[in-house]
Amino acid sequence: MCLPVILIFSLLSFVSCSNGSKNDFAGDEDSLKNLAEKKYNETQWAKELEGDRLLKDISKLETVEKNIRLTPQIFLNTSYSKNLETIYPYLDGFASLNLSNFNASIKEAAVKFCEGLCKNQFEESLFFKDDIYEFALFIKDIKANWKTVFDEPYPEAEGEKDGQVLFQEYYIGEPFDLNTTYEVPLRFVREKKGFLDVMLYFSKKKDEWKIEQLKVIKMEGTDGK
């Protein structure tokens, strides 16, 4: 039995004080051992917290075969992961990128709008006939601020039907379902120049969702303008 150093030291001191003779001490090893064990058993030791913590193999779970190393992929397929809350990425200053509850038809329309705008193209079918002018006002607003924000001319060429690329990538944020309308935040990124935040407002007519309005929320260059 391994005894704590402090206890052994105390016992040695006790025996040393009781017997001044070194030879008497040496001849009483059995008595010393018995006394130490008795003292150890009578002492109330504090109970260890998670005494086996360092001995546990946290790379395995009871529901997973012992010969299988626990990885994030394996963990996600165990019963332990079923109650975990899904955490979606968040784009700072923009919105959550949680699209798990996105209406399928509206999502499809939003993607088409984004891909069209990136290529400076207009998809007329995404708008109600009476609201097509909204896109013209939207583009006019962008053109008016383009040079100031991105420090370069608006990228359109004479004689080209579709113009040039406006943005290299886009993000669709978590939509807002307001029953009669659907708001979808978008961010368009122009490489090394800045970004454009837009809000699309969808409405439903005759069981069909289309863009009723769109608005520039923020237009910011890399220099903070």
XYZ file of N, CA and C in Angstrom:
675
model
N 0.854 -1.187 0.000
C 0.000 0.000 0.000
C 0.891 1.239 0.000
N 0.586 2.174 -0.921
C 1.340 3.430 -0.995
C 0.724 4.431 -0.054
N 1.508 4.949 0.888
C 1.000 5.920 1.864
C 1.424 7.316 1.465
N 0.581 8.296 1.716
C 0.948 9.696 1.431
C 2.209 10.085 2.155
N 3.021 10.880 1.474
C 4.308 11.286 2.040
C 4.141 12.021 3.359
N 3.120 12.883 3.454
C 2.897 13.667 4.683
C 2.588 12.743 5.843
N 1.783 11.695 5.598
C 1.407 10.764 6.656
C 2.622 9.999 7.144
N 3.442 9.520 6.199
C 4.638 8.766 6.574
C 5.582 9.644 7.374
N 5.737 10.877 6.928
C 6.626 11.808 7.627
C 6.130 12.050 9.047
N 4.803 12.197 9.201
C 4.226 12.439 10.523
C 4.454 11.250 11.435
N 4.305 10.045 10.884
C 4.493 8.837 11.684
C 5.948 8.676 12.103
N 6.828 8.987 11.145
C 8.253 8.895 11.466
C 8.617 9.863 12.580
N 8.034 11.068 12.461
C 8.316 12.071 13.493
C 7.778 11.597 14.836
N 6.593 10.966 14.803
C 5.956 10.500 16.028
C 6.804 9.426 16.696
N 7.270 8.481 15.865
C 8.074 7.384 16.423
C 9.404 7.891 16.883
N 9.969 8.849 16.128
C 11.277 9.389 16.497
C 11.221 10.098 17.837
N 10.107 10.830 18.053
C 9.980 11.548 19.310
C 9.724 10.586 20.473
N 9.069 9.471 20.192
C 8.734 8.523 21.250
C 9.919 7.640 21.614
N 10.798 7.393 20.664
C 11.952 6.524 20.904
C 13.203 7.225 20.464
N 14.016 7.574 21.363
C 15.239 8.294 21.053
C 16.287 7.405 20.449
N 16.141 6.107 20.589
C 17.172 5.183 20.136
C 16.921 4.765 18.706
N 17.880 4.935 17.809
C 17.759 4.547 16.404
C 17.623 3.049 16.266
N 18.331 2.306 17.122
C 18.283 0.845 17.064
C 16.915 0.323 17.438
N 16.268 0.960 18.417
C 14.920 0.541 18.812
C 13.950 0.746 17.664
N 14.120 1.814 16.930
C 13.233 2.119 15.792
C 13.416 1.071 14.695
N 14.676 0.759 14.396
C 14.976 -0.208 13.344
C 14.409 -1.576 13.676
N 14.310 -1.894 14.928
C 13.822 -3.221 15.301
C 12.318 -3.300 15.408
N 11.670 -2.240 15.118
C 10.213 -2.248 15.292
C 9.501 -1.905 13.990
N 10.011 -2.436 12.855
C 9.453 -2.113 11.545
C 8.015 -2.593 11.405
N 7.738 -3.805 11.938
C 6.376 -4.341 11.819
C 5.371 -3.482 12.570
N 5.783 -3.033 13.764
C 4.879 -2.191 14.551
C 4.629 -0.871 13.842
N 5.663 -0.324 13.223
C 5.530 0.931 12.492
C 4.576 0.776 11.321
N 4.699 -0.340 10.604
C 3.835 -0.593 9.449
C 2.381 -0.704 9.889
N 2.162 -1.434 10.986
C 0.792 -1.594 11.492
C 0.209 -0.264 11.947
N 1.040 0.542 12.584
C 0.590 1.830 13.074
C 0.226 2.745 11.896
N 1.061 2.706 10.833
C 0.819 3.529 9.654
C -0.487 3.147 8.974
N -0.723 1.836 8.809
C -1.952 1.366 8.169
C -3.181 1.745 8.992
N -3.054 1.639 10.307
C -4.165 2.007 11.185
C -4.478 3.494 11.054
N -3.395 4.300 11.035
C -3.566 5.746 10.919
C -4.207 6.102 9.586
N -3.783 5.412 8.523
C -4.309 5.659 7.178
C -5.798 5.327 7.114
N -6.191 4.180 7.695
C -7.586 3.739 7.669
C -8.506 4.623 8.505
N -7.950 5.235 9.541
C -8.772 6.081 10.417
C -8.930 7.502 9.854
N -8.092 7.856 8.885
C -8.139 9.215 8.313
C -9.273 9.325 7.300
N -10.051 10.404 7.375
C -11.132 10.645 6.430
C -10.582 11.454 5.251
N -10.380 10.755 4.143
C -9.819 11.398 2.964
C -10.943 12.002 2.127
N -10.639 13.116 1.461
C -11.615 13.729 0.562
C -11.807 12.820 -0.647
N -13.059 12.659 -1.072
C -13.378 11.796 -2.202
C -12.924 12.445 -3.509
N -12.301 11.652 -4.369
C -11.829 12.166 -5.642
C -12.994 12.555 -6.542
N -12.833 13.675 -7.237
C -13.809 14.078 -8.239
C -13.352 13.538 -9.586
N -14.193 12.704 -10.195
C -13.851 12.083 -11.466
C -12.473 11.429 -11.374
N -12.340 10.535 -10.403
C -11.062 9.879 -10.169
C -10.520 9.108 -11.346
N -11.422 8.646 -12.218
C -10.982 7.858 -13.362
C -10.897 8.679 -14.635
N -10.946 10.001 -14.495
C -11.001 10.867 -15.679
C -9.812 10.664 -16.606
N -8.630 10.581 -16.043
C -7.435 10.434 -16.853
C -7.309 9.046 -17.456
N -8.092 8.110 -16.945
C -8.030 6.739 -17.451
C -9.048 6.485 -18.545
N -10.013 7.402 -18.709
C -11.067 7.211 -19.707
C -10.554 7.498 -21.111
N -11.050 6.717 -22.070
C -10.727 6.942 -23.474
C -11.866 7.732 -24.096
N -11.708 9.056 -24.161
C -12.797 9.907 -24.650
C -12.892 9.890 -26.172
N -12.027 9.125 -26.817
C -12.093 9.032 -28.270
C -13.093 7.977 -28.716
N -13.794 7.336 -27.746
C -14.757 6.297 -28.084
C -16.049 6.498 -27.318
N -17.136 5.988 -27.845
C -18.441 6.032 -27.192
C -18.967 4.625 -27.049
N -19.849 4.434 -26.071
C -20.387 3.096 -25.832
C -21.170 2.566 -27.023
N -21.769 3.477 -27.800
C -22.594 3.050 -28.934
C -21.773 2.814 -30.200
N -20.475 3.014 -30.110
C -19.606 2.829 -31.267
C -18.639 1.696 -30.972
N -18.384 0.853 -31.951
C -17.459 -0.252 -31.785
C -16.122 0.242 -31.254
N -15.549 -0.502 -30.306
C -14.325 -0.065 -29.648
C -13.152 0.077 -30.606
N -13.177 -0.680 -31.701
C -12.056 -0.613 -32.640
C -12.203 0.508 -33.666
N -13.290 1.302 -33.543
C -13.507 2.425 -34.449
C -13.129 3.724 -33.753
N -12.202 4.444 -34.335
C -11.760 5.722 -33.770
C -12.844 6.767 -33.973
N -13.182 7.506 -32.917
C -14.243 8.506 -32.999
C -13.758 9.735 -33.761
N -14.455 10.063 -34.847
C -14.165 11.241 -35.658
C -15.435 12.071 -35.729
N -15.377 13.348 -36.168
C -16.606 14.159 -36.284
C -17.663 13.482 -37.135
N -17.240 12.805 -38.218
C -18.201 12.136 -39.095
C -18.889 10.978 -38.381
N -18.106 10.192 -37.630
C -18.680 9.064 -36.887
C -19.601 9.568 -35.793
N -19.183 10.630 -35.092
C -19.980 11.171 -33.990
C -21.344 11.638 -34.465
N -21.400 12.276 -35.636
C -22.666 12.795 -36.158
C -23.648 11.687 -36.499
N -23.168 10.458 -36.581
C -24.045 9.334 -36.891
C -24.378 8.497 -35.659
N -24.070 9.021 -34.477
C -24.402 8.322 -33.245
C -25.638 8.953 -32.604
N -26.188 8.257 -31.616
C -27.383 8.760 -30.935
C -27.083 10.019 -30.139
N -25.807 10.244 -29.794
C -25.440 11.416 -29.016
C -25.666 12.715 -29.796
N -25.599 12.649 -31.116
C -25.702 13.861 -31.926
C -27.138 14.248 -32.253
N -28.104 13.382 -31.973
C -29.491 13.641 -32.360
C -30.088 14.861 -31.677
N -29.678 15.117 -30.440
C -30.249 16.236 -29.691
C -29.406 17.503 -29.763
N -28.354 17.472 -30.564
C -27.505 18.656 -30.693
C -28.159 19.692 -31.591
N -28.066 20.932 -31.199
C -28.641 22.020 -31.993
C -27.709 22.356 -33.154
N -28.290 22.451 -34.352
C -27.495 22.781 -35.528
C -27.086 24.254 -35.488
N -25.813 24.503 -35.684
C -25.304 25.872 -35.678
C -24.935 26.257 -37.106
N -25.585 27.306 -37.603
C -25.351 27.743 -38.973
C -24.376 28.923 -38.983
N -23.617 29.070 -40.056
C -22.666 30.192 -40.143
C -23.393 31.527 -40.194
N -22.708 32.546 -39.710
C -23.265 33.900 -39.696
C -22.249 34.835 -40.335
N -22.696 35.578 -41.331
C -21.823 36.525 -42.006
C -21.922 37.862 -41.276
N -20.831 38.256 -40.654
C -20.820 39.454 -39.814
C -21.302 40.686 -40.578
N -22.245 41.412 -39.974
C -22.774 42.614 -40.590
C -23.817 42.360 -41.648
N -24.155 41.076 -41.848
C -25.129 40.743 -42.886
C -26.286 39.946 -42.309
N -26.140 38.650 -42.189
C -27.241 37.815 -41.699
C -26.759 36.383 -41.486
N -27.626 35.576 -40.880
C -27.358 34.142 -40.748
C -27.510 33.502 -42.126
N -26.748 32.441 -42.374
C -26.836 31.747 -43.657
C -27.670 30.473 -43.536
N -28.567 30.476 -42.567
C -29.462 29.337 -42.343
C -30.586 29.341 -43.382
N -30.539 28.422 -44.308
C -31.556 28.329 -45.361
C -32.392 27.063 -45.212
N -32.387 26.490 -44.015
C -33.072 25.217 -43.787
C -34.588 25.313 -43.942
N -35.166 26.486 -43.667
C -36.621 26.635 -43.764
C -37.033 27.511 -44.951
N -36.216 27.508 -45.963
C -36.445 28.350 -47.128
C -37.502 27.718 -48.044
N -38.537 28.507 -48.398
C -39.527 28.055 -49.364
C -38.802 27.701 -50.668
N -39.033 26.505 -51.193
C -38.288 25.999 -52.345
C -38.417 26.876 -53.589
N -39.621 27.307 -53.922
C -39.822 28.108 -55.135
C -39.195 29.496 -54.998
N -39.274 30.073 -53.801
C -38.673 31.398 -53.572
C -37.147 31.294 -53.604
N -36.631 30.227 -53.042
C -35.183 30.012 -53.063
C -34.676 29.906 -54.500
N -35.399 29.166 -55.315
C -35.022 29.008 -56.725
C -35.027 30.358 -57.441
N -36.046 31.178 -57.170
C -36.140 32.503 -57.789
C -35.006 33.408 -57.309
N -34.673 33.321 -56.017
C -33.596 34.146 -55.459
C -32.255 33.786 -56.094
N -32.014 32.496 -56.287
C -30.765 32.040 -56.912
C -30.672 32.560 -58.344
N -31.773 32.478 -59.097
C -31.786 32.971 -60.475
C -31.510 34.475 -60.528
N -32.101 35.213 -59.582
C -31.872 36.658 -59.536
C -30.398 36.943 -59.272
N -29.805 36.233 -58.312
C -28.408 36.453 -57.941
C -27.463 36.151 -59.099
N -27.679 35.017 -59.738
C -26.810 34.637 -60.845
C -26.959 35.614 -62.017
N -28.177 36.117 -62.217
C -28.397 37.085 -63.283
C -27.714 38.410 -63.003
N -27.870 38.917 -61.772
C -27.266 40.208 -61.423
C -25.747 40.142 -61.483
N -25.163 39.029 -61.055
C -23.707 38.888 -61.108
C -23.192 39.044 -62.535
N -23.990 38.613 -63.508
C -23.599 38.697 -64.918
C -24.216 39.914 -65.605
N -24.805 40.786 -64.796
C -25.437 42.000 -65.328
C -26.567 41.645 -66.307
N -27.336 40.633 -65.926
C -28.455 40.184 -66.747
C -29.764 40.356 -65.973
N -30.837 40.548 -66.702
C -32.140 40.755 -66.088
C -33.083 39.612 -66.459
N -33.644 38.948 -65.438
C -34.577 37.850 -65.647
C -35.992 38.370 -65.428
N -36.648 38.749 -66.506
C -37.968 39.370 -66.441
C -39.021 38.481 -65.795
N -38.898 37.175 -65.961
C -39.908 36.238 -65.455
C -39.971 36.180 -63.931
N -38.968 36.735 -63.246
C -38.942 36.702 -61.783
C -39.850 37.771 -61.174
N -40.321 38.723 -62.006
C -41.127 39.835 -61.524
C -42.569 39.732 -62.042
N -43.477 40.298 -61.270
C -44.828 40.472 -61.779
C -44.747 41.550 -62.849
N -45.611 41.466 -63.828
C -45.570 42.378 -64.963
C -45.621 43.843 -64.545
N -46.414 44.133 -63.544
C -46.570 45.522 -63.099
C -45.386 46.018 -62.269
N -44.480 45.113 -61.926
C -43.370 45.486 -61.043
C -42.011 45.433 -61.732
N -41.993 45.223 -63.033
C -40.724 45.133 -63.757
C -39.921 46.426 -63.643
N -40.616 47.559 -63.573
C -39.928 48.848 -63.471
C -39.056 48.940 -62.212
N -39.377 48.123 -61.196
C -38.618 48.137 -59.946
C -37.146 47.812 -60.208
N -36.905 46.904 -61.133
C -35.523 46.523 -61.429
C -34.771 47.675 -62.095
N -35.458 48.397 -62.956
C -34.832 49.542 -63.628
C -34.410 50.599 -62.616
N -35.271 50.875 -61.624
C -34.942 51.841 -60.570
C -33.780 51.338 -59.715
N -33.768 50.033 -59.470
C -32.718 49.391 -58.674
C -31.360 49.556 -59.354
N -31.277 49.246 -60.647
C -30.027 49.374 -61.394
C -29.581 50.830 -61.474
N -30.532 51.734 -61.630
C -30.214 53.167 -61.688
C -29.553 53.608 -60.388
N -30.049 53.103 -59.257
C -29.495 53.437 -57.945
C -28.062 52.907 -57.818
N -27.837 51.689 -58.294
C -26.499 51.087 -58.231
C -25.506 51.872 -59.090
N -25.915 52.192 -60.301
C -25.037 52.931 -61.209
C -24.663 54.304 -60.648
N -25.609 54.944 -59.990
C -25.369 56.289 -59.461
C -24.296 56.292 -58.375
N -24.133 55.164 -57.670
C -23.182 55.099 -56.557
C -21.946 54.239 -56.838
N -21.928 53.602 -57.978
C -20.861 52.638 -58.285
C -19.464 53.259 -58.238
N -19.274 54.355 -58.954
C -17.959 54.995 -59.037
C -17.469 55.460 -57.663
N -18.363 56.030 -56.878
C -17.992 56.530 -55.554
C -17.594 55.398 -54.614
N -18.355 54.307 -54.648
C -18.131 53.188 -53.728
C -16.969 52.295 -54.164
N -16.975 51.882 -55.425
C -15.988 50.906 -55.895
C -14.782 51.541 -56.603
N -14.797 52.859 -56.728
C -13.668 53.590 -57.292
C -13.307 53.124 -58.709
N -14.321 52.884 -59.526
C -14.126 52.493 -60.916
C -15.457 52.681 -61.664
N -15.431 52.818 -62.978
C -16.665 53.006 -63.748
C -17.557 51.761 -63.682
N -18.843 52.000 -63.852
C -19.774 50.881 -63.904
C -19.393 49.992 -65.094
N -19.235 48.680 -64.887
C -18.700 47.790 -65.937
C -19.706 47.361 -67.001
N -19.994 48.242 -67.915
C -20.822 47.861 -69.055
C -20.159 48.381 -70.319
N -20.259 47.595 -71.373
C -19.583 47.956 -72.623
C -20.612 48.289 -73.688
N -20.265 49.239 -74.509
C -21.165 49.644 -75.579
C -21.366 48.494 -76.562
N -22.617 48.248 -76.947
C -22.912 47.234 -77.946
C -23.042 45.835 -77.409
N -22.778 45.629 -76.123
C -22.905 44.298 -75.532
C -24.258 44.181 -74.849
N -25.013 43.197 -75.226
C -26.375 43.027 -74.732
C -26.416 42.807 -73.225
N -25.540 41.946 -72.746
C -25.589 41.584 -71.328
C -24.582 42.340 -70.469
N -23.778 43.203 -71.089
C -22.803 43.929 -70.296
C -21.693 43.026 -69.809
N -21.071 43.390 -68.661
C -19.966 42.622 -68.100
C -20.312 42.140 -66.692
N -19.398 41.379 -66.135
C -19.611 40.832 -64.793
C -19.606 41.952 -63.754
N -20.642 41.971 -62.923
C -20.724 42.963 -61.851
C -20.133 42.432 -60.549
N -20.442 41.170 -60.244
C -19.996 40.574 -58.982
C -19.485 39.153 -59.221
N -18.485 38.768 -58.412
C -17.886 37.438 -58.562
C -18.568 36.366 -57.703
N -19.213 36.780 -56.620
C -19.891 35.813 -55.761
C -21.050 36.476 -55.014
N -21.907 35.645 -54.448
C -23.052 36.172 -53.706
C -23.406 35.251 -52.537
N -24.120 35.802 -51.566
C -24.597 35.049 -50.407
C -26.097 35.299 -50.252
N -26.816 34.248 -49.918
C -28.240 34.372 -49.616
C -28.409 34.186 -48.116
N -28.996 35.179 -47.451
C -29.177 35.110 -46.008
C -30.478 34.424 -45.617
N -30.643 34.224 -44.323
C -31.857 33.591 -43.810
C -33.075 34.456 -44.131
N -34.085 33.892 -44.785
C -35.258 34.668 -45.200
C -36.206 34.952 -44.037
N -37.069 35.929 -44.222
C -38.083 36.284 -43.228
C -39.462 35.984 -43.819
N -40.154 35.047 -43.227
C -41.486 34.669 -43.704
C -42.525 35.503 -42.957
N -43.177 36.411 -43.678
C -44.173 37.300 -43.078
C -45.583 36.952 -43.556
N -45.777 35.687 -43.887
C -47.067 35.158 -44.360
C -47.456 35.656 -45.745
N -47.768 36.933 -45.868
C -48.184 37.462 -47.174
C -46.996 37.918 -48.012
N -45.856 38.154 -47.362
C -44.643 38.546 -48.081
C -43.458 37.730 -47.569
N -42.415 37.741 -48.357
C -41.208 36.978 -48.021
C -40.009 37.875 -48.287
N -39.214 38.127 -47.272
C -38.050 38.991 -47.439
C -36.778 38.138 -47.476
N -35.957 38.378 -48.482
C -34.732 37.597 -48.650
C -33.528 38.534 -48.750
N -32.619 38.513 -47.753
C -31.410 39.346 -47.807
C -30.350 38.715 -48.711
N -29.687 39.544 -49.505
C -28.650 39.077 -50.419
C -27.398 39.930 -50.263
N -26.252 39.315 -50.438
C -25.002 40.084 -50.479
C -24.231 39.687 -51.730
N -23.845 40.712 -52.495
C -23.061 40.514 -53.711
C -21.664 41.078 -53.473
N -20.647 40.304 -53.840
C -19.267 40.707 -53.568
C -18.515 40.972 -54.879
N -17.969 42.174 -54.981
C -17.102 42.505 -56.111
C -15.666 42.378 -55.615
N -14.946 41.470 -56.215
C -13.613 41.093 -55.746
C -12.677 42.302 -55.584
N -12.131 42.421 -54.384
C -11.156 43.456 -54.023
C -11.722 44.878 -54.091
N -13.034 44.990 -54.241
C -13.640 46.315 -54.352
C -14.649 46.605 -53.253
N -15.457 45.617 -52.875
C -16.467 45.838 -51.844
C -17.675 44.932 -52.028
N -18.801 45.355 -51.496
C -19.991 44.509 -51.577
C -21.265 45.352 -51.675
N -22.333 44.675 -52.063
C -23.654 45.292 -52.185
C -24.656 44.417 -51.455
N -25.381 44.981 -50.477
C -26.436 44.253 -49.768
C -27.795 44.665 -50.323
N -28.604 43.669 -50.639
C -29.910 43.897 -51.257
C -30.977 43.126 -50.497
N -32.180 43.669 -50.461
C -33.326 42.947 -49.896
C -34.354 42.728 -51.000
N -34.714 41.467 -51.206
C -35.770 41.137 -52.168
C -37.073 40.944 -51.410
N -38.137 41.497 -51.929
C -39.458 41.350 -51.317
C -40.344 40.547 -52.268
N -40.690 39.339 -51.853
C -41.549 38.484 -52.668
C -42.991 38.573 -52.177
N -43.915 38.502 -53.096
C -45.336 38.423 -52.739
C -45.973 37.310 -53.572
N -47.116 36.872 -53.126
C -47.779 35.740 -53.781
C -49.075 36.177 -54.447
N -49.183 35.872 -55.739
C -50.399 36.155 -56.495
C -50.729 34.935 -57.342
N -51.986 34.501 -57.222
C -52.431 33.320 -57.973
C -51.504 32.129 -57.724
N -51.190 31.912 -56.439
C -50.353 30.780 -56.003
C -48.946 30.803 -56.598
N -48.455 31.976 -56.917
C -47.113 32.090 -57.479
C -46.344 33.212 -56.788
N -45.144 32.854 -56.305
C -44.291 33.829 -55.643
C -43.380 34.509 -56.658
N -43.398 35.854 -56.652
C -42.498 36.608 -57.518
C -42.006 37.863 -56.792
N -40.957 38.479 -57.350
C -40.382 39.684 -56.735
C -41.319 40.866 -56.970
N -41.723 41.475 -55.882
C -42.595 42.641 -55.963
C -41.798 43.930 -55.825
N -40.697 43.831 -55.055
C -39.871 45.023 -54.813
C -38.467 44.578 -54.451
N -37.487 45.410 -54.703
C -36.111 45.153 -54.286
C -35.465 46.470 -53.892
N -34.573 46.388 -52.943
C -34.031 47.614 -52.363
C -32.563 47.452 -52.016
N -31.767 48.475 -52.301
C -30.364 48.500 -51.901
C -30.300 48.846 -50.411
N -29.728 47.939 -49.619
C -29.607 48.164 -48.170
C -28.280 48.824 -47.829
N -27.228 48.333 -48.459
C -25.895 48.888 -48.179
C -24.990 48.639 -49.385
N -24.162 49.607 -49.673
C -23.192 49.490 -50.761
C -21.879 50.032 -50.221
N -20.910 49.165 -50.025
C -19.699 49.585 -49.301
C -18.441 49.084 -49.991
N -17.482 49.976 -50.126
C -16.197 49.618 -50.745
C -15.224 49.079 -49.708
N -14.112 48.582 -50.168
C -13.100 48.024 -49.267
C -12.483 49.083 -48.363
N -12.598 50.335 -48.759
C -12.042 51.416 -47.932
C -13.062 51.959 -46.941
N -14.238 51.291 -46.878
C -15.232 51.677 -45.908
C -16.244 52.687 -46.388
N -16.157 53.122 -47.635
C -17.100 54.102 -48.183
C -18.461 53.486 -48.391
